[in-house]
């Protein structure tokens, strides 16, 4: 599921899906709509599970996540926060 809400400079996106790959500064997520999104993943982006911060190492291929991101479109996204779903 991907949802967008308009903003002045950027749009908000929520990507619900499964981690495909984690790079140093990018996370690839296959959304429930079947598309895979490559999302910029700065070191300052918080990763949480049930509102508690967890390490970035918790993000492994196959883990279900909700990624809140900002961007101009689906091809230019930057993660604001990543929530692990159990």
XYZ file of C-alpha atoms in Angstrom:
86
model
C 0.000 0.000 0.000
C 1.350 3.408 -0.958
C -0.372 6.620 0.013
C 0.588 10.197 -0.853
C -0.529 13.496 0.632
C 0.393 16.767 -1.108
C 2.737 19.283 0.542
C 4.254 22.504 -0.698
C 7.714 21.212 -1.616
C 7.462 17.468 -0.992
C 4.804 14.844 -0.732
C 4.395 12.386 2.142
C 4.469 8.701 1.264
C 3.744 5.615 3.346
C 5.131 2.385 1.950
C 3.958 -0.867 3.528
C 5.894 -3.939 2.482
C 8.867 -6.219 2.925
C 12.561 -5.334 2.989
C 14.331 -6.646 -0.110
C 17.807 -5.226 0.544
C 19.500 -2.767 2.888
C 22.396 -0.678 1.580
C 24.538 1.803 3.528
C 22.303 4.733 2.572
C 19.321 3.084 0.870
C 16.607 0.578 1.693
C 14.731 -1.387 -0.987
C 11.157 -2.281 -0.043
C 8.729 -4.422 -2.034
C 5.324 -2.890 -1.346
C 2.073 -4.786 -1.128
C 1.212 -3.388 -4.588
C 4.103 -5.473 -5.995
C 6.403 -2.547 -6.834
C 9.892 -2.309 -5.311
C 10.868 1.147 -4.060
C 14.453 2.312 -3.559
C 14.313 4.741 -0.633
C 17.177 6.941 0.576
C 17.949 5.888 4.159
C 20.101 8.485 5.980
C 21.979 7.422 9.111
C 19.749 9.741 11.166
C 16.520 7.935 10.185
C 15.007 6.262 13.274
C 14.080 2.568 13.161
C 11.433 1.463 15.665
C 9.520 -1.598 16.785
C 6.411 -0.953 18.908
C 7.523 2.668 19.504
C 10.959 1.596 20.855
C 14.104 2.461 18.908
C 16.030 -0.517 17.559
C 19.308 -0.770 15.668
C 19.527 -0.557 11.903
C 20.813 -4.132 11.995
C 17.230 -5.261 12.683
C 16.424 -4.430 9.054
C 17.047 -7.645 7.159
C 15.578 -8.996 3.914
C 12.141 -10.463 4.581
C 11.266 -8.146 7.491
C 7.895 -6.396 7.150
C 8.046 -2.614 7.505
C 6.144 0.634 7.238
C 8.291 3.417 5.799
C 7.177 7.023 6.118
C 9.018 9.030 3.488
C 9.136 12.424 1.807
C 9.840 13.068 -1.851
C 8.843 14.684 -5.112
C 7.531 11.388 -6.497
C 7.884 7.622 -6.051
C 11.344 7.696 -7.657
C 12.798 10.306 -5.284
C 12.055 9.221 -1.713
C 13.858 9.750 1.577
C 12.835 7.788 4.676
C 11.677 9.861 7.636
C 11.166 6.815 9.851
C 11.007 3.035 9.501
C 8.696 0.918 11.666
C 9.185 -2.835 11.955
C 5.891 -4.742 11.841
C 5.465 -8.010 13.669
